[in-house]
Amino acid sequence: MRVRQHLRPWTVFLALLLVTAAYLAGRPQLLLFDTAELPALLLVVILGVVLIGLWSQARARRRLARLASVAEAIQSGDFTARCDESGGDSIASVAGSINRMAAHIDATLAQLRESEDRIREVAYRDPLTGLPNRRLFEELLEREVEAARRYEYPLAVAVMDIDNLKDVNDSLGHRSGDQLLRAVAERLVHQLRGSDVLARLAGDEFALVMRSAERREDVLSVLERVLRRCREPFELEQREIQTSLSIGLCFYPEDGSSSQELMSNADFALYRAKAAGRAKVRQFDQSMNELATTRLRMEQDLRRAMDGDELILTYQPIVALDDRRIVGLEALVRWNHPEDGLLTPDRFISLAEDAGLMPQLGYLVLMKACRHAVLWQQTGLSPVPISINVSVRQLQAGDFAERVERVLLLTGLEPQYLKLEITENIAAEGERILEHLSRLRSQGVGLAIDDFGTGYSSFSYLLEHRIDSLKIDRSFVRDLPHNADSTAIVRAILSLAERLDLEVVAEGIERPEQLELLREAGCRLGQGYLFCRPRTKADIQEILRTGSVPSGAADSDATDAVSDDPLPSDPASTDATSSDSDPTDLLEAG
Ligand code: C2E
Ligand code: CA
Ligand code: CA
C-alpha cells in the first residue's frame, strides 16, 4: 500500500517518458531531435511536472485531513487513535509527534485509572472481608431506597452484630478475631441472594438490604436461617469457636423513609435484640423510637450530671447476722435529677454503659466513696471496708487497675478498706482484663462476686484471681425459707464457700424468717432492708458512731431506698465531694 502510494506520481511520469521513448525509438534517426519535435517533448515534460504537482497537492490535503480527524478523535478522548506517519516529510513528522503525544496520554490515563480503581477499592471495600464498607453501603442503601420509592416496592434493612468477637479477640488474639470475621462474612454471603446487599460496617457489625421483602415472614425466616448457620461452630486454627449473631430489622417504607432513618431504626432494634439476651432477631417498632428519644435525652442529662454534682452516693451497711454489727458498707449510686428527682441505678447504669460513660461514672463513684471512707476514719470512726460495684465496662476501658491505684493514692485510703464487687460474667472478658483484678487483689483490695448464682461463667476460673467473698443474689434469699429450690441453692453456696474459705454475704434480707434460715445454714453476714436501707452519707456517719444498725434503721413500710430519708435539696451538703477539697477536681475527662 505504502509502496503503491509512493510510486503513483512517478508511474504517470514514467509512463509518459516510455511513450516518448517508444515514439523516439520508432523513428529512423534515433537520437537526433528534430527541432519540430521539441515543443511536443517539452509539453510532455511540463505535463508530467504539472501532473505530479497536482497529485502530491491532493495527497497532502488528504493526509492533512486525516491528521485533523485523528487529532479530533484524540481531542474527544480516543487516545488510541493514531496518524499515518509515512511520507518522511513535515506532515509525517507532525503525525509522529501527535502519535507520541497520544500514546503518552493513553499510558498516563491507564495508570491513573489503575490507581483510581485502587483508591475506590480502599475507600469503598472492607479489606478484611472484601465486602462493601460503611460508606459504600450508605450509598447503595440510598440508591435502593430511591428505586424502591420510584417502583413502589418494600425493602428490608438489617444490622447484625457478632455477639462475642471481643472475647475471641481478647482470649485468642486479633488474628483469630479476623479469621472469625471472615468466616462469618462467608457464611452470611452463602445464606443470602445475589440481589441482597451485604456490607461490613465496622468492627463486629454487618448490614444488609434485601429487595424481596413483600412477605415479612420470608425475610424473618432467611434471617433465622442466618442465625442458625452462624451458631454452628467455626474452626479457627484447629480450635472450635462458638459464636452467635444479634440482628435488628426494619422495613421500608413502614419504619423509615430515608436511608438514615432506616439505619438508625435497625440499630434500635439491634440494641433490643442484644438487651433481650443476644442471638436473636428483633423487628423495629415505634415504641423503640420513643425509648430511644428518652434515652438520648437522659444521656445528655447524665453527661451534664457527671460534670456537675448530681451523682451522689448512698450506703447500705453489711452486717454480722448474729449481732447486727456493721462489717462493711456498700456504696450505691443515686442520681439527683433536677426534674425527675432521685433516680436509682436501674434508670441510668445501663444507659451510662451504652453511652461509654461508665469508666468516668465508675471513677467518680470510686473517688467519692474512698474519700468518704477516709473522712469517716479521720473523724475517729472505726474503719470498715467500703464495697464498690464495678461494671464490666470499667474493666474493658483497659486502665482500671491504674485508676483504682490512683484513687487510693489521692485519697489516702488503705487498700484493705476497699472492696470491689464484680459479677461472674466478668470471667468471660478474658485473661487480660482479669489481670487488673489480680493486681489490685495482691495489693490488698478485696474482691467479691456480686449476685452470685445468676451468672453463667466458670467460677473456678474466677477463683484463680483470688476472689475472697461471694454475695448470694437477692433472688435466692427472697423465696426463703419456703421455696425448697432456693433453700437448697443457698445451702449449697454456703457449703461450697466454707470449703473454699470464702466469706459469704446474703443480699436482700427483708424478713426475720429469712434471717433465721440463713443463720441456721451457717451464713454469717448479710445486707437488706431488715437491717438498714441505703442511707445518705450523713445518716451513715451517725449509724457508724454506734457501730451496729439500730432496729429503727429499717423502716419496714418504706419501699423506696431514699424516699423515707429525703436528701436535702442541695445534695452538696450531704456529699463530702463538694467540699473545698473536692476530689472530683482531680477527675480527668473520660
Ligand atoms: P446490687 O449490687 O445487687 O445492689 C444491691 C441492690 O439491692 C441495691 O439496689 C439495694 O438498694 C437493693 N437492696 C438492698 N437490700 C434490699 C432488700 O432487702 N430488698 C430489696 N428489694 N432490695 C434491696 P440499688 O441501689 O437500686 O442498686 C441496684 C444495682 O445497681 C446494684 O445492685 C448494682 O448492681 C448497681 N449499682 C449501684 N451502684 C452502682 C455503682 O456505683 N456502680 C455500678 N457499676 N453499679 C451500681
Ligand atoms: Ca453490689
Ligand atoms: Ca447484688
XYZ file of C-alpha atoms and ligand atoms in Angstrom:
638
model
C 0.000 0.000 0.000
C 2.774 2.333 1.034
C 4.906 1.465 -1.987
C 1.970 1.948 -4.335
C 1.192 5.317 -2.891
C 4.803 6.292 -3.111
C 5.112 5.296 -6.754
C 1.909 6.771 -8.113
C 3.210 10.204 -9.386
C 6.356 8.638 -10.771
C 4.393 5.921 -12.527
C 2.495 8.511 -14.504
C 5.657 10.418 -15.310
C 7.424 7.179 -16.249
C 4.559 6.177 -18.498
C 4.842 9.489 -20.303
C 8.585 9.016 -20.683
C 8.031 5.497 -22.006
C 5.554 6.757 -24.552
C 8.066 9.406 -25.577
C 10.861 6.818 -25.750
C 8.723 4.482 -27.851
C 7.933 7.338 -30.151
C 11.613 8.209 -30.435
C 12.554 4.552 -30.953
C 10.163 4.276 -33.877
C 11.999 6.990 -35.750
C 14.907 6.447 -38.174
C 17.302 8.950 -36.656
C 17.169 7.678 -33.139
C 18.910 10.337 -31.086
C 18.732 13.268 -33.392
C 15.998 15.643 -32.424
C 14.099 17.325 -34.947
C 13.514 20.876 -33.784
C 9.914 20.432 -34.771
C 9.590 17.694 -32.155
C 10.969 19.784 -29.270
C 7.709 21.559 -28.334
C 5.959 18.196 -28.088
C 8.687 16.860 -25.860
C 8.612 19.967 -23.704
C 4.858 19.605 -23.437
C 5.278 16.050 -22.220
C 7.751 17.157 -19.537
C 5.587 20.103 -18.416
C 2.527 17.874 -18.377
C 4.416 15.373 -16.236
C 5.559 18.020 -13.781
C 2.072 19.545 -13.503
C 0.544 16.124 -13.022
C 2.973 15.263 -10.264
C 2.388 18.643 -8.596
C -1.386 18.274 -8.673
C -1.216 14.779 -7.393
C 1.060 15.478 -4.490
C -1.000 18.507 -3.528
C -4.123 16.368 -3.401
C -2.269 13.760 -1.382
C -1.022 16.330 1.115
C -4.584 17.601 1.514
C -5.838 14.093 2.134
C -3.103 13.425 4.695
C -3.775 16.713 6.459
C -7.487 15.905 6.572
C -6.704 12.504 8.092
C -4.363 14.150 10.568
C -7.113 16.578 11.526
C -9.626 13.785 12.052
C -7.204 11.820 14.236
C -6.450 14.963 16.232
C -10.186 15.453 16.670
C -10.611 11.865 17.847
C -7.819 12.365 20.370
C -9.365 15.597 21.494
C -12.682 13.864 22.068
C -10.995 11.283 24.273
C -9.988 8.417 21.986
C -6.334 8.209 22.893
C -5.892 5.011 20.930
C -6.346 6.832 17.543
C -3.108 7.081 15.550
C -1.947 9.105 12.463
C -0.217 7.742 9.400
C 3.461 8.528 9.848
C 4.592 7.611 6.321
C 5.918 10.104 3.805
C 9.123 11.214 5.507
C 8.063 14.827 5.129
C 6.933 17.523 7.541
C 3.398 16.126 7.655
C 4.835 12.752 8.648
C 6.868 14.316 11.407
C 3.822 16.183 12.740
C 1.921 12.883 12.604
C 4.751 11.250 14.574
C 4.552 13.943 17.273
C 0.780 13.612 17.565
C 1.103 9.818 17.860
C 3.716 10.041 20.574
C 1.635 12.533 22.483
C -1.483 10.355 22.232
C 0.471 7.274 23.326
C 1.825 9.146 26.312
C -1.597 10.397 27.346
C -3.022 6.908 26.870
C -0.384 5.334 29.119
C -0.761 8.042 31.766
C -4.506 7.586 31.746
C -4.177 3.832 32.147
C -2.008 4.417 35.200
C -4.480 6.922 36.571
C -7.371 4.529 36.021
C -5.482 1.813 37.810
C -4.730 3.970 40.837
C -8.278 5.288 40.811
C -9.512 1.688 40.967
C -7.183 1.075 43.863
C -8.398 4.190 45.656
C -12.023 3.168 45.150
C -11.199 -0.278 46.449
C -9.660 1.198 49.610
C -12.378 3.789 50.067
C -15.334 1.503 49.476
C -14.324 -2.027 50.412
C -13.603 -3.641 53.717
C -10.121 -5.083 53.187
C -10.672 -7.970 55.588
C -13.829 -9.476 54.122
C -13.884 -7.847 50.688
C -17.444 -6.717 51.397
C -18.625 -3.147 50.780
C -17.755 -0.909 53.727
C -19.988 1.540 55.556
C -19.508 4.333 53.047
C -20.401 2.196 50.055
C -23.277 0.615 51.954
C -24.751 4.018 52.710
C -24.546 4.978 49.026
C -26.058 1.681 47.938
C -28.823 1.892 50.519
C -29.658 5.388 49.336
C -29.925 4.100 45.769
C -32.039 1.145 46.882
C -34.414 3.407 48.785
C -34.674 5.697 45.768
C -35.517 2.769 43.472
C -37.961 1.324 45.999
C -39.703 4.687 46.189
C -39.942 5.014 42.399
C -41.157 1.500 41.702
C -43.073 1.186 44.966
C -41.714 -1.973 46.488
C -40.705 -2.680 50.124
C -37.174 -3.159 51.419
C -35.812 -4.904 54.489
C -32.811 -3.358 56.259
C -30.945 -5.375 58.880
C -27.997 -4.565 61.128
C -26.147 -7.556 62.563
C -23.584 -7.873 65.279
C -21.305 -10.753 66.285
C -22.008 -11.301 69.967
C -18.602 -12.333 71.246
C -15.980 -11.060 68.833
C -14.417 -9.127 71.654
C -13.978 -12.269 73.732
C -12.341 -14.031 70.807
C -10.007 -11.061 70.270
C -9.153 -10.926 73.961
C -8.685 -14.605 74.569
C -7.299 -15.884 71.244
C -5.810 -12.744 69.750
C -6.765 -10.449 66.900
C -5.667 -12.897 64.216
C -8.357 -15.316 65.335
C -10.816 -12.443 65.584
C -10.065 -11.537 61.959
C -10.484 -15.137 60.889
C -13.809 -15.316 62.657
C -14.958 -12.159 60.892
C -14.008 -13.578 57.511
C -15.710 -16.878 58.267
C -18.898 -15.179 59.437
C -18.904 -12.972 56.321
C -18.560 -16.079 54.176
C -21.485 -17.811 55.852
C -23.619 -14.713 55.508
C -22.860 -14.444 51.808
C -23.861 -18.083 51.320
C -27.193 -17.625 53.054
C -28.224 -14.565 51.054
C -29.367 -13.991 47.499
C -27.345 -12.226 44.839
C -29.701 -9.255 44.917
C -29.159 -8.701 48.657
C -26.533 -6.136 49.572
C -24.294 -7.188 52.447
C -21.650 -4.918 53.960
C -19.316 -4.803 56.937
C -19.935 -1.517 58.712
C -17.231 -1.640 61.365
C -15.775 -3.973 63.978
C -18.241 -6.763 64.518
C -21.113 -5.066 62.704
C -22.620 -6.065 59.361
C -25.564 -4.597 57.468
C -27.916 -5.932 54.865
C -30.544 -4.642 52.439
C -32.997 -7.109 50.944
C -35.149 -6.244 47.982
C -37.685 -9.035 48.045
C -39.355 -8.013 51.254
C -43.033 -8.277 50.317
C -43.583 -11.023 52.876
C -42.063 -10.282 56.264
C -42.235 -13.967 57.233
C -39.875 -14.748 54.361
C -37.385 -12.115 55.451
C -37.562 -13.365 59.025
C -37.082 -16.960 58.001
C -33.980 -16.030 55.981
C -32.564 -14.207 58.999
C -33.444 -17.067 61.347
C -31.573 -19.371 58.990
C -28.604 -16.973 59.092
C -28.693 -17.091 62.910
C -28.816 -20.890 62.977
C -25.997 -21.193 60.483
C -23.793 -18.782 62.473
C -24.393 -20.691 65.682
C -22.707 -23.742 64.193
C -19.108 -23.852 65.446
C -16.301 -22.291 63.443
C -12.957 -23.972 63.042
C -10.195 -21.432 63.687
C -6.586 -22.573 63.909
C -7.623 -26.077 64.958
C -9.962 -24.748 67.594
C -13.711 -24.808 67.619
C -15.212 -21.381 68.227
C -18.823 -20.872 69.111
C -20.433 -17.586 68.281
C -23.809 -16.023 67.602
C -25.308 -13.017 65.883
C -27.852 -10.486 67.050
C -29.954 -8.865 64.343
C -32.028 -5.691 64.275
C -34.502 -5.433 61.425
C -36.725 -2.759 59.933
C -38.717 -2.208 56.747
C -39.087 0.480 54.133
C -41.462 2.312 53.939
C -43.199 1.494 57.261
C -40.255 2.098 59.608
C -38.489 4.895 57.785
C -38.469 6.769 54.510
C -34.797 7.661 54.302
C -31.669 5.566 54.462
C -30.561 7.341 57.669
C -33.858 6.716 59.390
C -33.842 3.069 58.361
C -30.297 2.588 59.610
C -30.942 4.162 62.974
C -34.171 2.207 63.464
C -32.449 -1.050 62.564
C -29.860 -0.039 65.194
C -32.523 0.426 67.875
C -33.898 -2.987 67.028
C -30.391 -4.464 67.268
C -29.955 -2.859 70.631
C -33.193 -4.519 71.768
C -32.068 -7.869 70.378
C -28.915 -7.623 72.454
C -30.756 -6.493 75.542
C -33.115 -9.450 75.140
C -30.194 -11.811 75.567
C -28.447 -11.810 72.184
C -28.537 -14.404 69.382
C -31.923 -13.035 68.303
C -33.658 -11.136 65.526
C -35.708 -8.139 66.667
C -38.023 -6.131 64.464
C -38.234 -2.402 64.945
C -41.442 -0.953 66.334
C -42.400 2.598 67.125
C -42.106 2.188 70.894
C -38.367 1.671 70.416
C -38.221 5.091 68.873
C -39.787 6.784 71.865
C -37.490 4.839 74.115
C -34.526 5.962 72.068
C -35.535 9.614 72.291
C -35.885 9.376 76.059
C -32.547 7.621 76.293
C -30.893 10.278 74.208
C -32.215 12.997 76.482
C -31.148 11.048 79.561
C -27.731 10.513 78.084
C -27.235 14.232 77.595
C -28.514 14.838 81.107
C -26.143 12.247 82.509
C -23.126 13.841 80.876
C -24.123 17.084 82.488
C -24.820 15.333 85.796
C -21.299 13.991 85.929
C -19.788 17.359 85.246
C -21.921 18.885 87.965
C -22.682 17.282 91.279
C -25.920 15.423 90.650
C -24.492 11.973 91.268
C -24.470 11.140 94.937
C -23.707 8.083 96.990
C -25.860 6.241 99.460
C -24.531 3.459 101.632
C -26.082 0.242 102.802
C -24.470 -1.482 105.792
C -23.289 -5.064 105.553
C -23.871 -6.556 108.987
C -22.928 -9.555 111.069
C -26.149 -11.581 111.211
C -25.841 -12.519 114.899
C -25.276 -9.072 116.458
C -26.072 -6.523 113.670
C -22.533 -5.196 113.926
C -21.551 -3.202 110.818
C -18.730 -5.008 108.996
C -18.869 -3.092 105.763
C -20.734 -0.555 103.648
C -21.856 -0.934 100.060
C -21.802 2.292 98.092
C -24.893 2.616 95.880
C -25.029 5.484 93.473
C -28.059 7.759 93.010
C -28.770 10.463 90.501
C -30.378 13.559 91.879
C -32.042 14.535 88.606
C -33.196 18.180 88.547
C -36.599 17.287 87.005
C -37.144 13.583 87.556
C -35.998 13.549 91.191
C -33.826 10.946 92.811
C -33.119 8.092 90.394
C -31.895 4.587 91.295
C -29.178 2.901 89.237
C -31.594 0.798 87.161
C -32.597 4.071 85.490
C -29.126 5.090 84.360
C -26.367 2.479 84.759
C -27.115 0.595 81.555
C -27.551 3.933 79.816
C -24.118 5.000 81.025
C -22.711 1.666 79.845
C -24.141 2.041 76.357
C -23.066 5.654 76.095
C -19.498 4.779 77.059
C -19.766 6.863 80.227
C -19.189 4.019 82.651
C -15.432 4.428 83.148
C -15.988 8.065 84.070
C -19.021 7.365 86.257
C -17.242 4.473 87.975
C -14.238 6.633 88.677
C -16.449 9.302 90.188
C -18.134 6.770 92.485
C -14.825 5.269 93.483
C -13.318 8.651 94.210
C -16.275 9.802 96.299
C -16.588 6.563 98.261
C -12.895 6.376 99.093
C -12.917 9.996 100.106
C -15.931 9.438 102.378
C -14.284 6.414 103.947
C -11.195 8.442 104.764
C -13.283 11.285 106.190
C -15.108 8.857 108.481
C -11.832 7.391 109.645
C -10.499 10.887 110.246
C -13.480 11.707 112.497
C -12.483 8.774 114.669
C -14.997 6.188 113.499
C -13.695 2.647 113.456
C -12.822 1.799 109.852
C -14.969 -0.609 107.803
C -14.355 -1.691 104.216
C -16.322 0.119 101.512
C -17.721 -2.054 98.721
C -17.948 -0.560 95.260
C -19.854 -2.035 92.323
C -17.694 -2.365 89.236
C -19.195 -2.586 85.773
C -17.593 -4.760 83.107
C -17.320 -1.612 81.021
C -14.968 -0.090 83.553
C -12.656 -3.059 83.235
C -12.871 -3.014 79.476
C -11.520 0.525 79.441
C -8.098 -1.027 79.936
C -6.648 1.171 82.679
C -8.811 0.018 85.558
C -6.052 -1.021 87.963
C -4.170 2.229 87.390
C -7.307 4.235 88.056
C -8.014 2.430 91.310
C -4.409 2.799 92.413
C -4.546 6.485 91.623
C -7.720 6.952 93.660
C -6.190 5.136 96.624
C -3.134 7.299 96.369
C -5.059 10.555 96.039
C -7.495 9.845 98.845
C -5.060 8.038 101.114
C -7.406 5.097 101.716
C -5.590 1.902 102.635
C -6.305 -0.874 100.095
C -7.743 -3.287 102.689
C -10.637 -0.861 103.211
C -11.698 -1.088 99.590
C -13.691 -3.997 98.209
C -14.684 -4.367 94.568
C -17.917 -6.135 93.663
C -17.828 -7.748 90.252
C -20.309 -10.077 88.571
C -19.492 -13.583 87.429
C -19.873 -12.551 83.802
C -16.601 -10.717 84.068
C -14.916 -14.104 83.659
C -15.975 -14.069 80.016
C -13.901 -10.959 79.460
C -10.660 -12.847 79.194
C -7.382 -13.008 80.982
C -6.095 -9.530 80.169
C -8.989 -7.878 81.980
C -8.864 -10.198 84.969
C -5.197 -9.332 85.393
C -6.288 -5.901 86.574
C -8.247 -7.520 89.382
C -5.409 -9.854 90.371
C -3.038 -6.920 90.518
C -5.339 -4.991 92.865
C -6.030 -8.090 94.933
C -2.316 -8.574 95.525
C -2.191 -5.064 96.965
C -4.884 -5.938 99.481
C -8.030 -4.712 97.739
C -10.944 -7.109 98.385
C -12.780 -8.857 95.561
C -16.356 -10.067 95.867
C -18.592 -11.801 93.371
C -21.877 -9.955 93.327
C -25.277 -11.511 92.507
C -23.721 -14.936 92.877
C -25.719 -17.703 91.220
C -27.174 -15.576 88.434
C -24.169 -15.593 86.125
C -23.120 -18.391 83.863
C -19.379 -18.327 83.842
C -16.761 -20.632 85.149
C -16.481 -19.902 88.820
C -13.228 -21.800 89.290
C -11.668 -19.552 86.697
C -12.537 -16.536 88.839
C -11.151 -18.175 91.939
C -7.714 -18.155 90.339
C -7.954 -14.401 90.583
C -8.259 -14.680 94.318
C -11.836 -13.749 94.936
C -12.388 -13.502 98.678
C -16.146 -13.289 99.047
C -19.481 -14.133 97.475
C -22.750 -12.283 97.659
C -25.766 -14.567 97.382
C -28.188 -12.951 94.985
C -31.373 -11.454 96.354
C -33.492 -13.666 94.112
C -32.482 -16.747 96.171
C -32.922 -15.028 99.534
C -36.337 -13.668 98.528
C -38.001 -17.096 98.495
C -36.509 -18.350 101.753
C -37.456 -20.303 103.712
C -40.491 -21.766 101.904
C -39.068 -22.428 98.477
C -37.153 -25.715 98.560
C -35.018 -24.933 95.491
C -33.858 -21.591 96.841
C -33.126 -23.158 100.219
C -31.078 -25.909 98.580
C -29.163 -23.406 96.447
C -28.373 -21.188 99.421
C -27.166 -24.181 101.444
C -25.036 -25.399 98.534
C -23.423 -21.980 98.076
C -22.694 -21.762 101.800
C -21.046 -25.172 101.983
C -19.025 -24.517 98.819
C -17.855 -21.185 100.230
C -16.888 -22.757 103.508
C -14.727 -25.329 101.758
C -13.070 -22.595 99.684
C -12.705 -20.363 102.706
C -14.758 -17.580 101.127
C -16.739 -15.023 103.041
C -20.465 -15.025 102.153
C -22.872 -12.102 102.296
C -26.585 -12.783 101.816
C -28.268 -9.936 99.947
C -31.799 -8.603 100.269
C -32.760 -9.907 103.692
C -36.171 -8.419 104.411
C -37.898 -10.752 106.853
C -36.874 -12.348 110.170
C -37.619 -15.887 108.897
C -35.124 -15.391 106.063
C -32.552 -14.281 108.606
C -33.283 -17.261 110.775
C -32.779 -19.780 107.993
C -29.599 -18.094 106.796
C -28.094 -18.125 110.284
C -29.094 -21.712 110.789
C -27.444 -22.613 107.430
C -24.206 -21.026 108.586
C -24.349 -17.651 106.855
C -22.629 -15.031 108.970
C -23.008 -11.805 107.007
C -25.926 -10.124 105.338
C -27.443 -6.996 103.949
C -31.046 -5.965 103.490
C -33.978 -3.787 104.380
C -34.453 -5.822 107.546
C -31.328 -4.146 108.904
C -30.963 -0.935 107.008
C -31.874 0.635 103.708
C -29.278 2.548 101.703
C -28.646 5.800 103.606
C -27.115 9.151 102.884
C -23.585 9.855 103.950
C -24.739 11.963 106.921
C -27.070 9.209 108.193
C -24.458 6.535 107.815
C -21.994 8.608 109.765
C -24.487 8.625 112.658
C -25.106 4.870 112.364
C -21.358 4.196 112.227
C -20.943 6.004 115.504
C -22.900 3.266 117.262
C -21.067 0.514 115.370
C -24.195 -1.521 114.698
C -27.504 -0.889 112.964
C -30.230 0.211 115.329
C -33.542 -1.610 114.929
C -35.102 1.684 113.801
C -32.794 1.831 110.780
C -35.099 -0.453 108.843
C -38.378 1.207 108.101
C -40.421 -1.766 107.133
C -43.115 0.026 105.190
C -40.843 2.272 103.195
C -40.330 0.888 99.718
C -38.002 3.415 98.233
C -34.467 3.436 99.466
C -34.407 7.176 99.973
C -37.991 8.373 99.982
C -38.179 7.755 103.719
C -34.934 9.559 104.081
C -35.160 12.580 101.831
C -31.937 14.204 100.821
C -31.597 17.913 101.447
C -32.405 19.896 98.322
C -28.769 20.729 97.986
C -27.025 17.392 97.550
C -23.739 19.145 98.138
C -24.456 19.328 101.836
C -24.718 15.534 102.018
C -21.791 14.889 99.857
C -18.275 15.411 101.016
C -17.008 15.656 97.468
C -18.414 19.127 97.117
C -16.304 20.447 99.927
C -13.399 22.707 99.119
C -11.030 19.838 98.718
C -13.404 18.203 96.256
C -11.734 15.102 94.872
C -13.771 15.440 91.681
C -11.365 18.271 90.895
C -8.914 15.511 90.347
C -11.074 13.720 87.829
C -9.889 13.929 84.340
C -12.294 13.931 81.454
C -13.094 10.437 80.154
P -26.560 -4.675 93.814
O -25.097 -4.518 93.726
O -27.095 -6.052 93.899
O -27.031 -3.786 94.994
C -27.988 -4.150 95.891
C -29.300 -3.600 95.491
O -30.289 -4.217 96.270
C -29.416 -2.124 95.777
O -30.275 -1.573 94.818
C -30.094 -2.095 97.115
O -30.796 -0.912 97.360
C -31.027 -3.258 96.974
N -31.393 -3.847 98.233
C -30.656 -3.953 99.334
N -31.322 -4.591 100.312
C -32.527 -4.913 99.791
C -33.664 -5.605 100.294
O -33.717 -6.039 101.397
N -34.711 -5.767 99.467
C -34.703 -5.292 98.199
N -35.770 -5.486 97.446
N -33.646 -4.640 97.695
C -32.564 -4.459 98.486
P -29.898 -0.295 94.035
O -29.222 0.679 94.927
O -31.104 0.129 93.291
O -28.819 -0.822 93.035
C -29.168 -1.667 92.024
C -27.963 -2.138 91.300
O -27.309 -1.085 90.637
C -26.903 -2.697 92.225
O -27.258 -3.996 92.543
C -25.675 -2.598 91.385
O -25.596 -3.687 90.523
C -25.947 -1.362 90.585
N -25.183 -0.240 91.150
C -25.455 0.545 92.195
N -24.489 1.462 92.377
C -23.565 1.227 91.420
C -22.314 1.822 91.084
O -21.825 2.767 91.711
N -21.645 1.296 90.031
C -22.136 0.243 89.322
N -21.435 -0.216 88.322
N -23.295 -0.332 89.611
C -24.013 0.149 90.650
Ca -23.415 -4.983 94.743
Ca -26.037 -7.826 94.356
